[in-house]
Coordinates of C-alpha atoms in Angstrom, one line a residue:
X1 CA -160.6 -174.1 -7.3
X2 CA -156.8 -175.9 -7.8
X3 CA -154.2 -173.6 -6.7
X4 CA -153.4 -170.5 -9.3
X5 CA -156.8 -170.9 -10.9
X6 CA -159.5 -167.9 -10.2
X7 CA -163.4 -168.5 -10.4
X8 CA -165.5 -165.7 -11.8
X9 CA -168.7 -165.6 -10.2
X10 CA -172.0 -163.5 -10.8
X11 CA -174.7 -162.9 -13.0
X12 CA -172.0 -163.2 -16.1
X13 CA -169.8 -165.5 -14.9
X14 CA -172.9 -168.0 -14.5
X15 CA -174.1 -167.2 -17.8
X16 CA -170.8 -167.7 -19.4
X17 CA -171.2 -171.5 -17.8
X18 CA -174.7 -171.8 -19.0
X19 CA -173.5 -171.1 -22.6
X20 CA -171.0 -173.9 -22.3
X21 CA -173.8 -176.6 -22.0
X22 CA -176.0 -175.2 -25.0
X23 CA -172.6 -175.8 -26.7
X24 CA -172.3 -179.3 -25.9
X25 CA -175.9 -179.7 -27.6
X26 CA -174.3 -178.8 -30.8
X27 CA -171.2 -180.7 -30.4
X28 CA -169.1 -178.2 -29.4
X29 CA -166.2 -177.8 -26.5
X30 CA -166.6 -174.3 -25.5
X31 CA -163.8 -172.9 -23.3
X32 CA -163.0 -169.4 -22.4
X33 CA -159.4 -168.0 -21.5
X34 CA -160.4 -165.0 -19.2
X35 CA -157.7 -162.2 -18.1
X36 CA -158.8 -159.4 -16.5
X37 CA -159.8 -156.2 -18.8
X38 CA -159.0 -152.4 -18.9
X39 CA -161.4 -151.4 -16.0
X40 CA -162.7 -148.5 -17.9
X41 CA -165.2 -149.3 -20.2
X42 CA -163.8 -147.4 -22.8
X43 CA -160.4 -148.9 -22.1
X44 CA -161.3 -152.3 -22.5
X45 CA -163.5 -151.9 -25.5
X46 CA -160.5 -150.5 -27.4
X47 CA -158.5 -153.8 -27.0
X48 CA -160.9 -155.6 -29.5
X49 CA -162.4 -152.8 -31.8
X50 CA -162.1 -152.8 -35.2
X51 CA -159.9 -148.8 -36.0
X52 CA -156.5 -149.7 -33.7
X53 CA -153.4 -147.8 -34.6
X54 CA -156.0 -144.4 -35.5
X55 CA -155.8 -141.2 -34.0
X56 CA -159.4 -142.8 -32.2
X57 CA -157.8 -145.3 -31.0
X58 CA -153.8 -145.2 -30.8
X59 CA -153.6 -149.0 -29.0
X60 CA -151.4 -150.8 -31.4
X61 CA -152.8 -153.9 -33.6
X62 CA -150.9 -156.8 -31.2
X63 CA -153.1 -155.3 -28.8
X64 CA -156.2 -155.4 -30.1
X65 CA -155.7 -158.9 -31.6
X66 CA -154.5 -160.5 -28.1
X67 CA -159.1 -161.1 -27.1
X68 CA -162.2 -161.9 -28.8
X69 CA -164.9 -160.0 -26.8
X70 CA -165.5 -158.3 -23.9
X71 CA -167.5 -159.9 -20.8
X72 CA -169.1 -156.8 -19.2
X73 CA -172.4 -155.1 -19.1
X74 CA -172.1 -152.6 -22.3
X75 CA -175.1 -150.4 -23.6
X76 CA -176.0 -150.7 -27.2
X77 CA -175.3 -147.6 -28.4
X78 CA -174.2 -146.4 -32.6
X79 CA -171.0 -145.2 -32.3
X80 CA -169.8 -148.8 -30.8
X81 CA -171.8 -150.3 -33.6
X82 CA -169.3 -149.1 -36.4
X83 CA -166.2 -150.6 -34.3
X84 CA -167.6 -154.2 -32.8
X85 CA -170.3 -156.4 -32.9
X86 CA -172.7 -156.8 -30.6
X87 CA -173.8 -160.4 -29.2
X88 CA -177.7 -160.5 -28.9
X89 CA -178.9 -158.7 -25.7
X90 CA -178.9 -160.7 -22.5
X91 CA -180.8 -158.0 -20.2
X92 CA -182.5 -155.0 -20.4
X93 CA -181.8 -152.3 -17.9
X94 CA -182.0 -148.7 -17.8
X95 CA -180.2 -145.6 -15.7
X96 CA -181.2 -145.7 -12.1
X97 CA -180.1 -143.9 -9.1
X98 CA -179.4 -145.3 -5.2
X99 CA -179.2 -143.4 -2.2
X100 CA -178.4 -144.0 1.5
X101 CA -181.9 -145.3 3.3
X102 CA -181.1 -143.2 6.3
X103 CA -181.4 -139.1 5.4
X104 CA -179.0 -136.7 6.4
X105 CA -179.9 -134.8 9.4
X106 CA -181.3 -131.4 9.1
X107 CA -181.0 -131.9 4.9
X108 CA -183.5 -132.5 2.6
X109 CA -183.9 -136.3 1.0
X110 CA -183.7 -136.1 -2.9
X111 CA -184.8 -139.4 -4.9
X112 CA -184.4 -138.0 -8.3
X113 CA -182.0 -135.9 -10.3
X114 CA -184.5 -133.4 -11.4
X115 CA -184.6 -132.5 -7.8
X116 CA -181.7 -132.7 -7.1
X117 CA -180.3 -130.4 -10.4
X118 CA -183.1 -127.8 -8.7
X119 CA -181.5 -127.7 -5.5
X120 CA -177.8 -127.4 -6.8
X121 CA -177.1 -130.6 -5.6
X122 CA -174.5 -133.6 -6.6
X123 CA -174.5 -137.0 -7.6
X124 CA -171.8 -139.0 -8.3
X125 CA -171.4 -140.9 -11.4
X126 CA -168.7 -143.3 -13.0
X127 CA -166.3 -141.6 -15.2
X128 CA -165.8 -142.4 -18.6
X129 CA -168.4 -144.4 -19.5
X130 CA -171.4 -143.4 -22.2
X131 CA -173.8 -143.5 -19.4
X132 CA -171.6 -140.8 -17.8
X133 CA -172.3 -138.7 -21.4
X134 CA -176.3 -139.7 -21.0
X135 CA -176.6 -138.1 -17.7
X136 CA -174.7 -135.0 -18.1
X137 CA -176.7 -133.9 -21.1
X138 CA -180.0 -135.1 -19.3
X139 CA -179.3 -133.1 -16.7
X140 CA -176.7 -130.1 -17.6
X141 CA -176.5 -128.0 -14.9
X142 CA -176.2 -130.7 -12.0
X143 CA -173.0 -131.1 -10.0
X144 CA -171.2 -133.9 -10.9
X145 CA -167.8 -136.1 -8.7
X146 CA -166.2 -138.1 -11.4
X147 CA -165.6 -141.5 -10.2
X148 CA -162.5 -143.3 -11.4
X149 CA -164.8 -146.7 -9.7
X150 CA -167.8 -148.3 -9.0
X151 CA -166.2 -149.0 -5.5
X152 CA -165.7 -144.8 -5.4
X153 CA -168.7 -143.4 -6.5
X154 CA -170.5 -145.9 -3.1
X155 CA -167.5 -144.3 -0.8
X156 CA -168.2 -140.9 -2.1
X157 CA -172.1 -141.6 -1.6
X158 CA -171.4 -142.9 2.1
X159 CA -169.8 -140.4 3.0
X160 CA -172.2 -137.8 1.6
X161 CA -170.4 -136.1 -0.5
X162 CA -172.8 -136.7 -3.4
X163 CA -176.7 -137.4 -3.1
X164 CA -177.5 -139.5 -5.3
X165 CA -175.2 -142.2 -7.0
X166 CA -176.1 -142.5 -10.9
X167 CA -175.5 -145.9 -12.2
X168 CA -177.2 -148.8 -14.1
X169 CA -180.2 -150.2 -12.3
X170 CA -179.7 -153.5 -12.5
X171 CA -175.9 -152.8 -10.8
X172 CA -177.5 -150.5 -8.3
X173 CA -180.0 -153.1 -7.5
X174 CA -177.5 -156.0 -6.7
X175 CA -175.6 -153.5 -4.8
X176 CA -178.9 -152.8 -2.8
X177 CA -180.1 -156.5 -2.3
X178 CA -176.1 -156.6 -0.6
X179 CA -176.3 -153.3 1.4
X180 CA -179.7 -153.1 3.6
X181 CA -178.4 -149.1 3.9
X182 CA -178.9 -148.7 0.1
X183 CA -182.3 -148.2 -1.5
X184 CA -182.7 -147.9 -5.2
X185 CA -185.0 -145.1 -5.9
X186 CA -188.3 -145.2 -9.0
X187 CA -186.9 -143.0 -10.7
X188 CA -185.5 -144.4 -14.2
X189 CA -184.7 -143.3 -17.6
X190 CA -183.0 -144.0 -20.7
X191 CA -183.8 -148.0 -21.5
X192 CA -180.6 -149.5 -22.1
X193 CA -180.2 -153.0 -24.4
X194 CA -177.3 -155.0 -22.4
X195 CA -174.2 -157.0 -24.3
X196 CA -171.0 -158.2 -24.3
X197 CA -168.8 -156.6 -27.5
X198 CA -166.9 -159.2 -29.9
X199 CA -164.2 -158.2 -32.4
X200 CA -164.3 -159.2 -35.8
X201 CA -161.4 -160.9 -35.8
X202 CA -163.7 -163.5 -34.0
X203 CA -163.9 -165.6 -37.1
X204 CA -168.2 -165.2 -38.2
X205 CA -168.6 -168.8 -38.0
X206 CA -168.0 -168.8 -33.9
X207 CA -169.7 -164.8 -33.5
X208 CA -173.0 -166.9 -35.0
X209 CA -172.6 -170.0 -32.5
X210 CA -172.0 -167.3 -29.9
X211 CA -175.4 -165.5 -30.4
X212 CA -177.2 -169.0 -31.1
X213 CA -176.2 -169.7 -27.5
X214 CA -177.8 -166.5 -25.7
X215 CA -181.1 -166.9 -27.9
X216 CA -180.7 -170.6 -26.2
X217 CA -180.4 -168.8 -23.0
X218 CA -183.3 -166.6 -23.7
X219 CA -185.5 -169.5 -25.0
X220 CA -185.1 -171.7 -22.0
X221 CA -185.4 -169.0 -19.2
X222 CA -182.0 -169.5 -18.1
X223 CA -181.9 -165.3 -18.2
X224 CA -184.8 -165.5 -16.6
X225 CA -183.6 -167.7 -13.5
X226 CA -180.3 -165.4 -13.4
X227 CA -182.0 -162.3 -13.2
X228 CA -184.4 -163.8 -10.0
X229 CA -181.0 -164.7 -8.5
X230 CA -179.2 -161.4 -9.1
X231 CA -181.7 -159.0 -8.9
X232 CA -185.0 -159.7 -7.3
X233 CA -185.8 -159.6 -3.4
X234 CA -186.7 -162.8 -2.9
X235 CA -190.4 -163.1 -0.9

């Protein structure tokens, strides 16, 4: 990269380069300007939805006009429905859990939350974030750390003061396939649809070319080859 320039690498960084060359097929330049988001989920999909300057959301309009749509892996859920629109899906995925490979000595191993909700355990879980919401009313009566992070919910795990790290599989399995102490337990629940949020003020024309684009990534396997990179052990 020249000096002052940042690369964004990953499963969405790479698709976001993919996308450009279905462009060109249509005749189109496509160029992003990224800047780094709200790292709360609910932060960041604030700055493009469509109810600023609300008692919902108090962020005022010069805000929420400054970005078109959100590059990070959002569920599909109603309530985000009525505020931004959703690109086509790009994965599916669902709620997973991770713990450490190597039990505790003299504890009991837990690879679900059932289990672990039986025991009076805790799991850790980001804060914030409708998955967050999902889990807690799944299982009501488990002991929850509220993690500002990603990064702090793994600390927090490592250190074992949770059990059992709740996130979304597909995160927790990149995580695993980087960490040979993590294993990604069977248990699953809750199948999740995967997109990136756009604002309406993206004029319709270019929300349409957008969504052509990832049916172009669907139709050719390109999703297909990202998720084999990403997310499966290789053998």
């Amino acid at each position: 990269a020249n000096p002052g320039e940042v690369r964004y690498t990953g499963f969405q960084g790479d698709l976001l380069r993919r996308l450009t060359t279905f462009a060109v097929d249509d005749g189109y330049d496509l160029q992003f300007e990224l800047s780094l988001s709200p790292q709360n989920y609910g932060e960041a999909l604030d700055v493009i939805a469509n109810d600023c300057n609300t008692t919902t959301n108090p962020l005022p309009l010069e805000k929420c006009n400054a970005y078109d749509f959100v590059v990070g892996d959002y569920y599909v859920n109603a309530a985000r429905s009525l505020r931004i629109d959703f690109t086509p899906s790009w994965l599916r995925s669902s709620m997973s859990v991770v713990k450490l490979i190597e039990p505790e000595e003299g504890k009991p191993e837990y690879t679900t939350l059932t289990q672990l909700q039986g025991a009076g355990g805790t799991a850790c879980v980001l804060a914030g974030t409708y998955l967050s919401l999902v889990v807690k009313g799944k299982f009501p009566t488990l002991n929850y750390i509220d993690c500002p992070s990603r990064e702090e919910c793994m600390t927090r795990l490592r250190s074992r003061d949770c059990a059992l790290n709740v996130d979304d599989e597909l995160a927790l399995k990149y995580m695993a396939l980087l960490d040979p102490t993590l294993e990604v337990t069977a248990e699953t629940f809750n199948t999740q649809y995967v997109v990136w949020p756009m604002s309406y003020n993206l004029s319709a024309h270019k929300r349409t070319m957008i969504k052509k684009w990832l049916y172009s990534a669907v139709a050719s396997a390109t999703l297909d080859e990202l998720f084999y990179k990403y997310f499966s052990v290789k053998i």
